[in-house]
mmCIF file of C-alpha atoms in Angstrom:
data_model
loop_
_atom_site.group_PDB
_atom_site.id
_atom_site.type_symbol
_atom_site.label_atom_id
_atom_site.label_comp_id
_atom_site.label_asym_id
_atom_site.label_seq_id
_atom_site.Cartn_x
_atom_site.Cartn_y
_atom_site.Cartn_z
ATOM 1 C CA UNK A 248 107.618 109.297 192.358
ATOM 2 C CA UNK A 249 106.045 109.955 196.270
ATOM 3 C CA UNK A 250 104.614 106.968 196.980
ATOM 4 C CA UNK A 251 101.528 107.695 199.376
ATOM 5 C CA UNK A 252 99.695 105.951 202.246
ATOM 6 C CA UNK A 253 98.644 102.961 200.712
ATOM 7 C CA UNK A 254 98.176 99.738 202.657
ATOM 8 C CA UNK A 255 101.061 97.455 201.502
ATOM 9 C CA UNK A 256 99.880 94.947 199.180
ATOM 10 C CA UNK A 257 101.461 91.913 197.271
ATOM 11 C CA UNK A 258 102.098 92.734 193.584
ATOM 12 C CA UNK A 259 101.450 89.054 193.053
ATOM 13 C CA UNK A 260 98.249 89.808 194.324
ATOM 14 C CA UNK A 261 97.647 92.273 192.085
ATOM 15 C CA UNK A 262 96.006 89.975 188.966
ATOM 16 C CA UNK A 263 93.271 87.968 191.195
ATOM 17 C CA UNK A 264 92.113 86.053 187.964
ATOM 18 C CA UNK A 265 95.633 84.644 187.190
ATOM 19 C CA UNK A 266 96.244 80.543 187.833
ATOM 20 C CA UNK A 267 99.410 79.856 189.654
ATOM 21 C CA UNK A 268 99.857 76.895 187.275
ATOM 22 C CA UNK A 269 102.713 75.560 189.229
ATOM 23 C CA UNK A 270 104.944 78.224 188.825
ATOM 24 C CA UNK A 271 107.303 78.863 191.334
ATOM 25 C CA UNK A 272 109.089 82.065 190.167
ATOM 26 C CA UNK A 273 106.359 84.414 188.609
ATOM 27 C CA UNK A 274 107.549 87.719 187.158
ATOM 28 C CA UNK A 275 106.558 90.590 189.642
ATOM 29 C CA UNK A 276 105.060 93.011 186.971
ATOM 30 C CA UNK A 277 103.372 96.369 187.961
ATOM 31 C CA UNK A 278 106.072 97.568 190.572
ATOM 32 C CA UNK A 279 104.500 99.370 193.236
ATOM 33 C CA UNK A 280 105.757 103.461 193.125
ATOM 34 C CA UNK A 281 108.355 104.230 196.057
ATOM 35 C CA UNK A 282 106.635 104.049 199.419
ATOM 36 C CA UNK A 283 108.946 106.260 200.634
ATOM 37 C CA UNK A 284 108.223 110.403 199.531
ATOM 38 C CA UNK A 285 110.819 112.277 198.503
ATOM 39 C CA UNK A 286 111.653 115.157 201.195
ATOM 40 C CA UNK A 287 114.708 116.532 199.317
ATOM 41 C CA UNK A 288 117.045 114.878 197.134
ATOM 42 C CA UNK A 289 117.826 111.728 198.524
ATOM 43 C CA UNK A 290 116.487 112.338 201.673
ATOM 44 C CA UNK A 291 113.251 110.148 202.089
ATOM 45 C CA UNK A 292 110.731 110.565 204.796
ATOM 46 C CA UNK A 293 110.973 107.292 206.512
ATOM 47 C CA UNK A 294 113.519 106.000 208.510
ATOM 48 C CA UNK A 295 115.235 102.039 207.434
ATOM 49 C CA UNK A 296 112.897 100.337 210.134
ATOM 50 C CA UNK A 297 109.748 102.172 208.966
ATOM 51 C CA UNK A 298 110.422 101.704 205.254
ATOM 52 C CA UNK A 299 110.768 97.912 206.324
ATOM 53 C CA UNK A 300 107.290 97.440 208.161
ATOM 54 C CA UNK A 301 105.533 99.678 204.846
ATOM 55 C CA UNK A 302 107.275 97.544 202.458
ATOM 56 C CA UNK A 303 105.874 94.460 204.811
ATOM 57 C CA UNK A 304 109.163 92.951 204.727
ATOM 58 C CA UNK A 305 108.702 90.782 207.268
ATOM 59 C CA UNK A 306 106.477 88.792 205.339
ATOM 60 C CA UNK A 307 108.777 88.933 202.518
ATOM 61 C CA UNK A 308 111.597 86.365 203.113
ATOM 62 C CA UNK A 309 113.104 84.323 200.550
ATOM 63 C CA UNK A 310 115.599 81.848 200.806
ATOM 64 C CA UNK A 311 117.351 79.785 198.327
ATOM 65 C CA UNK A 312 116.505 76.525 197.645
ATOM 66 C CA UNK A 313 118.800 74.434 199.717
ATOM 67 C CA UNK A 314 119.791 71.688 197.255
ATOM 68 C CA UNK A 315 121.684 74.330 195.260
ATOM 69 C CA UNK A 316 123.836 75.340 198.317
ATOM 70 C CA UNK A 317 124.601 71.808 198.657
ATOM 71 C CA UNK A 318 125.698 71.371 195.103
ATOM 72 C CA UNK A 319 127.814 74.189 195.366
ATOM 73 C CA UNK A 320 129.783 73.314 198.016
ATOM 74 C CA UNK A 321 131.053 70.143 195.796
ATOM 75 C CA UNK A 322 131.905 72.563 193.191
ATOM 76 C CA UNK A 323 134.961 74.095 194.519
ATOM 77 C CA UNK A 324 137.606 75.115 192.157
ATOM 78 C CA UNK A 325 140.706 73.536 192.624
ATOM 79 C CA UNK A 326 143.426 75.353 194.770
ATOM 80 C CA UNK A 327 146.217 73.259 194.235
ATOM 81 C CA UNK A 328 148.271 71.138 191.377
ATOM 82 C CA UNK A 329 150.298 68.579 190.871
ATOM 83 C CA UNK A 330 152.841 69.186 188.122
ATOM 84 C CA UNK A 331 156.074 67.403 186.939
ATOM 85 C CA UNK A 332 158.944 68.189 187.753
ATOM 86 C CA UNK A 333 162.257 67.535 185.512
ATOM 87 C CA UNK A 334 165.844 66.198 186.880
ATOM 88 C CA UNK A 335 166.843 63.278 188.840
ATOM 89 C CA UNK A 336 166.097 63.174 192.156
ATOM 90 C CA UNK A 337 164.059 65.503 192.424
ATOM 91 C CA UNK A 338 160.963 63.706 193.673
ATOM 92 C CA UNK A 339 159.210 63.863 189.886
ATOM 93 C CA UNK A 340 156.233 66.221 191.025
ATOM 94 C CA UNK A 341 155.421 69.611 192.553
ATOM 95 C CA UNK A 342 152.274 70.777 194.104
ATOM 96 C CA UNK A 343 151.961 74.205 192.872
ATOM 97 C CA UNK A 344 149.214 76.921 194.133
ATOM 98 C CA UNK A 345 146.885 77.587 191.273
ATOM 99 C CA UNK A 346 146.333 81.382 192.324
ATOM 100 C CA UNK A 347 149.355 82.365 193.751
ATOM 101 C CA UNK A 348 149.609 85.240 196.455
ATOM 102 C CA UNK A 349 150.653 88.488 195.478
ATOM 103 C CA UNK A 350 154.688 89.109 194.820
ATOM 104 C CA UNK A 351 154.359 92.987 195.737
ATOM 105 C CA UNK A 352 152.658 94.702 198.434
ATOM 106 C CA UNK A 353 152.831 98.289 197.630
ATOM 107 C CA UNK A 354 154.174 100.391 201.010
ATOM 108 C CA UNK A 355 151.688 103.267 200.852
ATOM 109 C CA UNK A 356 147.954 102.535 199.841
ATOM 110 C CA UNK A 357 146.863 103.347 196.228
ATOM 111 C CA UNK A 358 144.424 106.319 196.166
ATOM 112 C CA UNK A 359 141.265 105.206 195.451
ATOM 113 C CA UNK A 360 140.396 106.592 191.829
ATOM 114 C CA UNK A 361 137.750 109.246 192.186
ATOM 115 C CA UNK A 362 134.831 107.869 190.553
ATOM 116 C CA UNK A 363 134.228 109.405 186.603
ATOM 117 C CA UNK A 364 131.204 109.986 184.369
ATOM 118 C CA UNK A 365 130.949 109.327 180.964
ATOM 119 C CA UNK A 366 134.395 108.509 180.282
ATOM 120 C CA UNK A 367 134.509 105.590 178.039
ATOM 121 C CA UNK A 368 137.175 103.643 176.409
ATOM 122 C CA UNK A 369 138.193 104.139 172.652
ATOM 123 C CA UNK A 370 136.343 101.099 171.481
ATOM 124 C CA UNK A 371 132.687 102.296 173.093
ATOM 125 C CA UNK A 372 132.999 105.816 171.575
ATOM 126 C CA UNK A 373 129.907 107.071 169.402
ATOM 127 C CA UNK A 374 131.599 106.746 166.049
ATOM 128 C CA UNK A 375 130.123 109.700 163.262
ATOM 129 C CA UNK A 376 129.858 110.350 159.192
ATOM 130 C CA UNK A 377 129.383 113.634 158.193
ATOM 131 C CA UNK A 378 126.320 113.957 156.107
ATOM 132 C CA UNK A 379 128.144 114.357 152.949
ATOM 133 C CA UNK A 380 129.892 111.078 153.243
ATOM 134 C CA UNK A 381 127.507 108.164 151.531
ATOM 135 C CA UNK A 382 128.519 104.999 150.229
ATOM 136 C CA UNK A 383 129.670 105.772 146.544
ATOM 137 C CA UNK A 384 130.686 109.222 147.006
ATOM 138 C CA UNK A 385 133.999 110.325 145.439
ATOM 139 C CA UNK A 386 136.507 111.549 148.040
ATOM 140 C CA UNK A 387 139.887 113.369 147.487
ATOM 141 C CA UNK A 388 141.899 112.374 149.857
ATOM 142 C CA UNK A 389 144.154 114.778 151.805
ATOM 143 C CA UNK A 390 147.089 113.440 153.354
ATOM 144 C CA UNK A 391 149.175 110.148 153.090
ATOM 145 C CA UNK A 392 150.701 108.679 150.489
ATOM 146 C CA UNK A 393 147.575 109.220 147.837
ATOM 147 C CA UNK A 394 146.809 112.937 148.758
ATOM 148 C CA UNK A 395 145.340 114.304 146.272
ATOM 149 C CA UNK A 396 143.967 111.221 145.075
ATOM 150 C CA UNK A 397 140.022 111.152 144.057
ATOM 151 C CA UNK A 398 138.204 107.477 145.312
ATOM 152 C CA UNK A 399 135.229 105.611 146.430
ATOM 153 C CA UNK A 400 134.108 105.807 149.400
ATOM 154 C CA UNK A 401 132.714 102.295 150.332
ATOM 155 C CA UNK A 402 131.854 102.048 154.398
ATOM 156 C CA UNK A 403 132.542 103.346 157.743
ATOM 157 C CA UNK A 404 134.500 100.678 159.664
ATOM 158 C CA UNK A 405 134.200 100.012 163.434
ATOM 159 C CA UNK A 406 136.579 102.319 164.879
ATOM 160 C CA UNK A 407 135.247 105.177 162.383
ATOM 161 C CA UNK A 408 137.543 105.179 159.685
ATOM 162 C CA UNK A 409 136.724 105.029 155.953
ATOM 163 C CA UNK A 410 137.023 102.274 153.795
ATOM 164 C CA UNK A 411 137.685 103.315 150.595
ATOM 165 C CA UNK A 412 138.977 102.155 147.260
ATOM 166 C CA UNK A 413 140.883 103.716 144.150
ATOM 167 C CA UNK A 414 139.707 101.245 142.627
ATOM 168 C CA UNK A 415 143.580 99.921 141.962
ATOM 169 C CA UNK A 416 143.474 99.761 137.966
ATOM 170 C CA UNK A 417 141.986 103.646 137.819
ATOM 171 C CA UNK A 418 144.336 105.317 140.314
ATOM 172 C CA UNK A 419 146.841 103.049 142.156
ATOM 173 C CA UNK A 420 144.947 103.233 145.618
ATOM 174 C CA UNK A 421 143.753 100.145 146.984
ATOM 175 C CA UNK A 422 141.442 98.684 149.748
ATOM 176 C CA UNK A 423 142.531 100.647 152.316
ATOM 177 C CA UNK A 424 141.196 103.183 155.448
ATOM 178 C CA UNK A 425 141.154 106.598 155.165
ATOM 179 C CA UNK A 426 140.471 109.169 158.388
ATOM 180 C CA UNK A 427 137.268 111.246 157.773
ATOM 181 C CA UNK A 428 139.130 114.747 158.881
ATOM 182 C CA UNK A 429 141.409 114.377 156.114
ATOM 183 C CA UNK A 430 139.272 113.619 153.201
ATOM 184 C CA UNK A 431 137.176 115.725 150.820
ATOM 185 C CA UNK A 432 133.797 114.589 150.403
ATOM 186 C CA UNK A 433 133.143 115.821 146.975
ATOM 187 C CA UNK A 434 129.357 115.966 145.859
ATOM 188 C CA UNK A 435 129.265 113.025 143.100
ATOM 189 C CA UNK A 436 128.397 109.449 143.906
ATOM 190 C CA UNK A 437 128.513 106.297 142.260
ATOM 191 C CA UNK A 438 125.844 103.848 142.846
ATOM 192 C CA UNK A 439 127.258 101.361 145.025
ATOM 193 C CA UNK A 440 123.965 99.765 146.461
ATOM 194 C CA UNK A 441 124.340 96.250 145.011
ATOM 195 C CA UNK A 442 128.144 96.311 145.521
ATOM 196 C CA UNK A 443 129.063 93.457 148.085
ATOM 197 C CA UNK A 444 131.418 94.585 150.313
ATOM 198 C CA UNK A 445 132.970 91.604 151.434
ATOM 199 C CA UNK A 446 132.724 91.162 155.894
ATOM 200 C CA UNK A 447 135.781 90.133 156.737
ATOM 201 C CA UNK A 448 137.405 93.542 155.566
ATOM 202 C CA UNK A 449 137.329 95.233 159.082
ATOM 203 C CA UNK A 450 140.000 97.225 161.052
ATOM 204 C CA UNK A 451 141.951 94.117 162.193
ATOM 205 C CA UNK A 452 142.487 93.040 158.578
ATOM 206 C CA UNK A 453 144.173 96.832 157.453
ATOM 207 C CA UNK A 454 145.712 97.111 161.066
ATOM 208 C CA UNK A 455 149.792 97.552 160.534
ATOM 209 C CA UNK A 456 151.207 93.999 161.424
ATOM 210 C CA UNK A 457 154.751 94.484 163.962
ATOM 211 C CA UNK A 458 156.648 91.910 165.805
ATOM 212 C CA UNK A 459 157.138 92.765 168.576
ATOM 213 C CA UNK A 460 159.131 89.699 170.015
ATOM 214 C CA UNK A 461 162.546 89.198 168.807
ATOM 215 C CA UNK A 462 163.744 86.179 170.894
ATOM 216 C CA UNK A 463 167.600 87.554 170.587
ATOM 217 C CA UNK A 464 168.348 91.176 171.008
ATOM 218 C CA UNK A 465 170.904 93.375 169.246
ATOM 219 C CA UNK A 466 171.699 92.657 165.909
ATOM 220 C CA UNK A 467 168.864 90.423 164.695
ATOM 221 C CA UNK A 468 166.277 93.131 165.721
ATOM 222 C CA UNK A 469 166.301 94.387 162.173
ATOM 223 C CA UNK A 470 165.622 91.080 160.609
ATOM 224 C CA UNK A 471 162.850 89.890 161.835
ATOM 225 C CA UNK A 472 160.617 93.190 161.772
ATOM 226 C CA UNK A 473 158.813 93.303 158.472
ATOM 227 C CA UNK A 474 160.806 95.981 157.265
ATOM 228 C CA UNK A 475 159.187 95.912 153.841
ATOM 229 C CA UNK A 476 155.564 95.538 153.139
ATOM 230 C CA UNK A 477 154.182 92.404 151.085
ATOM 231 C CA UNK A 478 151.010 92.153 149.287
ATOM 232 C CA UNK A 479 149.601 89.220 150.689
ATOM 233 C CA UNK A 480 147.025 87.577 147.689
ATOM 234 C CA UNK A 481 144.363 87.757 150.142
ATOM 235 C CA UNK A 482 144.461 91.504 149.918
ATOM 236 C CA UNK A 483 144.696 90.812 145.943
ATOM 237 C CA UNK A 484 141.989 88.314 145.661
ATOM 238 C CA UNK A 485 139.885 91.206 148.344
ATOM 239 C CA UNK A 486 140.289 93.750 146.114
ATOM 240 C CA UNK A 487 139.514 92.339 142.547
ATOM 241 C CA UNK A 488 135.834 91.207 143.946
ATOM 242 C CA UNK A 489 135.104 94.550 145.057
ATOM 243 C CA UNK A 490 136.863 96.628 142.640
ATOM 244 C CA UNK A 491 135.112 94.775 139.608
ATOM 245 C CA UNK A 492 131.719 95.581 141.221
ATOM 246 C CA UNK A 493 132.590 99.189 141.608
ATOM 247 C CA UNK A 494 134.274 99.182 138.034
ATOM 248 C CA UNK A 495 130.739 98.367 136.555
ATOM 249 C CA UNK A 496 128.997 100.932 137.840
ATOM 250 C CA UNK A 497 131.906 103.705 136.921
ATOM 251 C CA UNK A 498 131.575 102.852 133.751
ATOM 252 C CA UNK A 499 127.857 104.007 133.629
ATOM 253 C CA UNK A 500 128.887 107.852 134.407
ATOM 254 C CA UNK A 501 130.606 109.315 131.330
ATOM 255 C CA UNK A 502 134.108 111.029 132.180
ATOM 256 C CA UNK A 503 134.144 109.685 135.633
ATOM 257 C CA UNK A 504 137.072 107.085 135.013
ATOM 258 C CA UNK A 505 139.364 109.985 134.135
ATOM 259 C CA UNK A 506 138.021 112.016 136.729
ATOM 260 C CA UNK A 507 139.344 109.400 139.453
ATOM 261 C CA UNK A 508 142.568 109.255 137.452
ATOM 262 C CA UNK A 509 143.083 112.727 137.919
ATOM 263 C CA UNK A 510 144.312 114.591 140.584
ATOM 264 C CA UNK A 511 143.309 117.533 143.213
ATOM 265 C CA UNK A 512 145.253 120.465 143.761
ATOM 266 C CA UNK A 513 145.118 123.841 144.204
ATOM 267 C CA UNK A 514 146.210 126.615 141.941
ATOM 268 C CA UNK A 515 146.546 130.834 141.639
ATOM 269 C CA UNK A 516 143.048 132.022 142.739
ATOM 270 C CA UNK A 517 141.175 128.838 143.613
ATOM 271 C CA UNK A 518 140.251 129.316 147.234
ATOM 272 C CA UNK A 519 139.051 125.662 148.988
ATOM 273 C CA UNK A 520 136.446 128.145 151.063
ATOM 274 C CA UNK A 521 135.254 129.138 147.830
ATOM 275 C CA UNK A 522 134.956 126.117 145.991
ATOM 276 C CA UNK A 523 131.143 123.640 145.805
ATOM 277 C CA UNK A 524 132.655 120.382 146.020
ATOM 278 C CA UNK B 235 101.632 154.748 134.592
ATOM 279 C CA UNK B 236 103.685 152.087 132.678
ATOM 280 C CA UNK B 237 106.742 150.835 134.356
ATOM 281 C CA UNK B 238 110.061 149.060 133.159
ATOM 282 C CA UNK B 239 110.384 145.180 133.897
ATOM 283 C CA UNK B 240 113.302 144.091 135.513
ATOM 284 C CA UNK B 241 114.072 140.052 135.803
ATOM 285 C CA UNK B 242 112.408 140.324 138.704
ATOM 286 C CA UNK B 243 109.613 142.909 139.212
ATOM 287 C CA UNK B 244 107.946 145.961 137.333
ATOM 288 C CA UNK B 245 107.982 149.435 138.998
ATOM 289 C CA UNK B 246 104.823 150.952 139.343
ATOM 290 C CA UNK B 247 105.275 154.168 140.348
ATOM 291 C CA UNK B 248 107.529 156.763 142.006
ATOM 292 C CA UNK B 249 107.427 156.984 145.595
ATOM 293 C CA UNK B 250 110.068 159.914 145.929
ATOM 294 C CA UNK B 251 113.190 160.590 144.586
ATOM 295 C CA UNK B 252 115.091 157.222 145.001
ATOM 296 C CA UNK B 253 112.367 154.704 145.849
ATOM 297 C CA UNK B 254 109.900 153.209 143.814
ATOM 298 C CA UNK B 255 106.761 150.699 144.428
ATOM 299 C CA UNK B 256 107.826 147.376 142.529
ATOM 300 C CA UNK B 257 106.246 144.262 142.372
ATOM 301 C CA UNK B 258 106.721 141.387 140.211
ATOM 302 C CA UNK B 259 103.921 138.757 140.456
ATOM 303 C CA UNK B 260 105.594 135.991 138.398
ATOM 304 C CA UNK B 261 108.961 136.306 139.425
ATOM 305 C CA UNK B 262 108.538 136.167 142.956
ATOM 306 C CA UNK B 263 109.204 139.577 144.260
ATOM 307 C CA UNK B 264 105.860 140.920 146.748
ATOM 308 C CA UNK B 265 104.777 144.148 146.120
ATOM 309 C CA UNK B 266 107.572 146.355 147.841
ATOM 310 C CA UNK B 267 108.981 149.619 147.896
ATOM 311 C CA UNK B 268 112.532 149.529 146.818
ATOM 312 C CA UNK B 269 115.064 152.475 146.397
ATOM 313 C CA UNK B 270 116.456 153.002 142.374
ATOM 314 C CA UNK B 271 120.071 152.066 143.581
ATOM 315 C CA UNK B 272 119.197 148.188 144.338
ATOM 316 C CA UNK B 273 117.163 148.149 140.673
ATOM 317 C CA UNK B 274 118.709 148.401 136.884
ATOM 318 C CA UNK B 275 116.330 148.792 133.681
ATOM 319 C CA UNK B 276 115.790 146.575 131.421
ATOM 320 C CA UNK B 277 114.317 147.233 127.806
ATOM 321 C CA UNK B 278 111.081 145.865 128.846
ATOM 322 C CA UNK B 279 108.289 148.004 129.429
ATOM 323 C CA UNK B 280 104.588 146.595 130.550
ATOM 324 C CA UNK B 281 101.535 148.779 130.156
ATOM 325 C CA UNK B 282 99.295 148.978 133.034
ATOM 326 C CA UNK B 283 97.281 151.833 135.104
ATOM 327 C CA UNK B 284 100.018 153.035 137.412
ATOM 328 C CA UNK B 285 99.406 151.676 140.907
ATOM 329 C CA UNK B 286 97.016 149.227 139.329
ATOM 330 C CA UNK B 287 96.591 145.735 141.807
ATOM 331 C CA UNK B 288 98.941 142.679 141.381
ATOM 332 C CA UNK B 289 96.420 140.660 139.789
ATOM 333 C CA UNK B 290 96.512 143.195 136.882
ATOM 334 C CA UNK B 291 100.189 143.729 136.492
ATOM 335 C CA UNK B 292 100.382 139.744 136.286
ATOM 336 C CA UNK B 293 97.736 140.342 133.902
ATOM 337 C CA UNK B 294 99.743 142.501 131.721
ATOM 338 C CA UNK B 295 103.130 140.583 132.300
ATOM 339 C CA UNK B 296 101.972 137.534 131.170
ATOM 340 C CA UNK B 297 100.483 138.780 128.233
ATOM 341 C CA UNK B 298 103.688 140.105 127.455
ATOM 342 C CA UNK B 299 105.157 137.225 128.476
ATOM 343 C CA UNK B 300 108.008 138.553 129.809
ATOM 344 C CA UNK B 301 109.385 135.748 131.447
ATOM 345 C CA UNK B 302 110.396 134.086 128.230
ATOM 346 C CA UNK B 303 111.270 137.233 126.597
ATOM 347 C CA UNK B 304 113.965 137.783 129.503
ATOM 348 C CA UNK B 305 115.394 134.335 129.437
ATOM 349 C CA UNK B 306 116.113 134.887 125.640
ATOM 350 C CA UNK B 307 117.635 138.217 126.414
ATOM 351 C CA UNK B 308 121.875 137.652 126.772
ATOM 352 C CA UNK B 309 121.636 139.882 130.282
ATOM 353 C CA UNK B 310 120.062 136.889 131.834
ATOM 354 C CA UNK B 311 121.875 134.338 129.983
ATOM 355 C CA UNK B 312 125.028 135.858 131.130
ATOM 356 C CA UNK B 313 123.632 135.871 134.459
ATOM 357 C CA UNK B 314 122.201 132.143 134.455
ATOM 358 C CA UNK B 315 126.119 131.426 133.088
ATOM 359 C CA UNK B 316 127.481 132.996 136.296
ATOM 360 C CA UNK B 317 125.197 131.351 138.804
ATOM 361 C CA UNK B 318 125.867 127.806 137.231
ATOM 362 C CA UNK B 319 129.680 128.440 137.181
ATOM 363 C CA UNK B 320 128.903 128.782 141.133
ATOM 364 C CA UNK B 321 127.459 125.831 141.457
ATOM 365 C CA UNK B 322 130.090 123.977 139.611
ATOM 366 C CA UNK B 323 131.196 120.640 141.594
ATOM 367 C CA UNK B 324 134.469 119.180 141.732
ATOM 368 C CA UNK B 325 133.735 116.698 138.856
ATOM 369 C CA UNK B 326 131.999 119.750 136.806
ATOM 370 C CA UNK B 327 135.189 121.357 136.784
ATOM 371 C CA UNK B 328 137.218 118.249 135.907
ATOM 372 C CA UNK B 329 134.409 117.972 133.181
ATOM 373 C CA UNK B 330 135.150 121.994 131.918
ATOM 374 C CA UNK B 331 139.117 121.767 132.366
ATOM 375 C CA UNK B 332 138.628 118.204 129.662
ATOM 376 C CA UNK B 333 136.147 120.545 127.236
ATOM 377 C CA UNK B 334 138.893 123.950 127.138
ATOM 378 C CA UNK B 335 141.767 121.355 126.139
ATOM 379 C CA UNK B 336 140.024 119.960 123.241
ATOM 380 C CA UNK B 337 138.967 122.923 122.335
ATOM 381 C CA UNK B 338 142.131 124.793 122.561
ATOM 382 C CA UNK B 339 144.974 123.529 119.748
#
């Protein structure tokens, strides 16, 4: 990336054949290499004021058009408002700050948060499927209430768990996520390319509902939490439209509805490590 | 010389006392010494000049067609049985466990 001794030049200038049309703001394309070589890493080889007579800076000044600085200054937020006030006598109206100033000044200064790479937050990580999990394949799950249980595998949902269905009439397990660690994928698969999967089923639909507000404390705490869980006919009405899909194509493979209807488990001298699933 | 056919290759000749030059053009196996302890015999026997060239001993194996003759043979049926139960998938094994209980009373 050395840029070398070239005589600066305008890369509008660049294109000689090109009408200027009227256009104020032209695209700058073809950016000129860094005039400034590379001595060692981050070390260039000319000084601020050099770099600024190569780059011909000084003929480079822009300023904003001044009509938009005007407008602006109009445009003020408000920092103040007027709100009413209850009671008698009390003059009927407050003006209130509308960004108040802070309540706590800490005594000692925060320590400024060394600067981190790569670290992202839950909801940016790379979500992955192992290779043996396709839509349609038959998974026995591991853990939970269904271990054991063989179903369909139907998608990956945005924070990487499985969507996956019994379906309910064959084995009892409904809609519902599964975690990829704890599943089996086994090596059959139904064909589940012209099953719709409806798009509102996504993590905020199966996420675990709490309240978290009771409004008075001790006593009524109980009450109000959803202690038990109801089947809302959403989730009914959900899973009949994609388990009669899915129930179509099951019927195709011979033995494969009483293979979901059985179970997994392990017995004298069957060895998981052993075992083609 | 003539040589036994295994499943897999046809011994030519002796090399010493433990090793023998096999090969077995249709099955795979390149031309290869290969001590007596890796090998078993088989009933087959192939007649060729002993140290003759691959292209005969394909010659003569395919004439004797020795491929099919092995696959009839219960050694490799038994074998083909045990490489299949390998393989067997979860479902295969639901399938087999269904099969034994209607066979069994």
């Amino acid at each position: 990336m050395a840029g070398e001794k070239k005589p600066a030049q305008k890369t509008g200038e660049k294109k000689p054949g090109q009408e200027k049309a009227g256009n104020k703001t032209r695209k700058h394309k073809k950016h000129h290499a860094s005039r400034n070589p590379v001595l060692a890493r981050g070390i260039g080889k000319y000084s601020r004021s050099a770099m600024y007579a190569r780059k011909a800076l000084y003929k480079r000044k822009y300023t904003a058009p001044e009509t938009k600085i005007e407008k602006k200054k109009k445009e003020k937020p408000r920092a103040t408002l007027s709100k009413p006030v209850g009671g008698d006598k009390n003059g009927g109206s407050r003006v209130v700050k509308v960004r108040k100033m802070p309540r706590y000044y800490p005594t000692e200064d925060v320590p400024r948060k060394l600067l981190s790479h790569g670290k992202k937050p839950f909801c940016q990580h790379k979500r992955k499927l192992r290779a043996s999990i396709t839509p349609g394949t038959v998974l026995i799950l591991l853990t939970g209430r269904h271990r054991g249980k063989r179903v369909i595998f139907l998608k990956q949902l945005s924070t990487g768990l499985l969507l996956v269905t019994g379906p309910l009439v064959i084995n009892r397990v409904p809609l519902r996520r599964a975690h990829q660690k704890f599943v089996i994928a086994t090596s059959t698969k139904v064909d589940i390319s012209g099953v719709k999967i409806p798009k509102h089923l996504t993590d905020a639909y199966f996420k675990k509902k709490r309240l978290r507000k009771p409004k008075h404390q001790e006593g009524e705490i109980f009450d109000t939490e959803k202690e038990k869980y109801e089947i809302t006919e959403q989730r009914k009405k959900d899973q009949k439209a994609v388990d009669s899909q899915i129930l179509a194509q099951i019927k195709k493979v011979p033995q494969l509805r009483g293979y979901l209807r059985s179970t997994f488990s392990l017995s004298n001298g069957v060895y998981p490590h052993k075992l083609v699933f | 010389m003539p040589g036994p056919g295994g499943s897999f290759h046809v011994m030519k000749r002796f090399l010493d006392p433990g090793k023998a030059l096999v090969d077995g053009p249709c099955s795979g196996v390149r031309r290869q010494a290969m001590p007596f302890k890796c090998m078993q015999l088989t009933d087959f026997v192939i007649k060729f000049p002993h140290s003759a060239r691959q292209k005969f001993v394909r010659r003569a194996w395919e004439k004797e067609n020795i491929n099919e003759k092995w696959a009839a043979t219960r050694w490799a049926k038994k074998i083909e049985a045990r490489a299949k139960k390998a393989k067997m998938t979860d479902f295969d094994r639901y399938k087999v466990m269904k099969a034994k209980k209607m066979y069994s009373p």
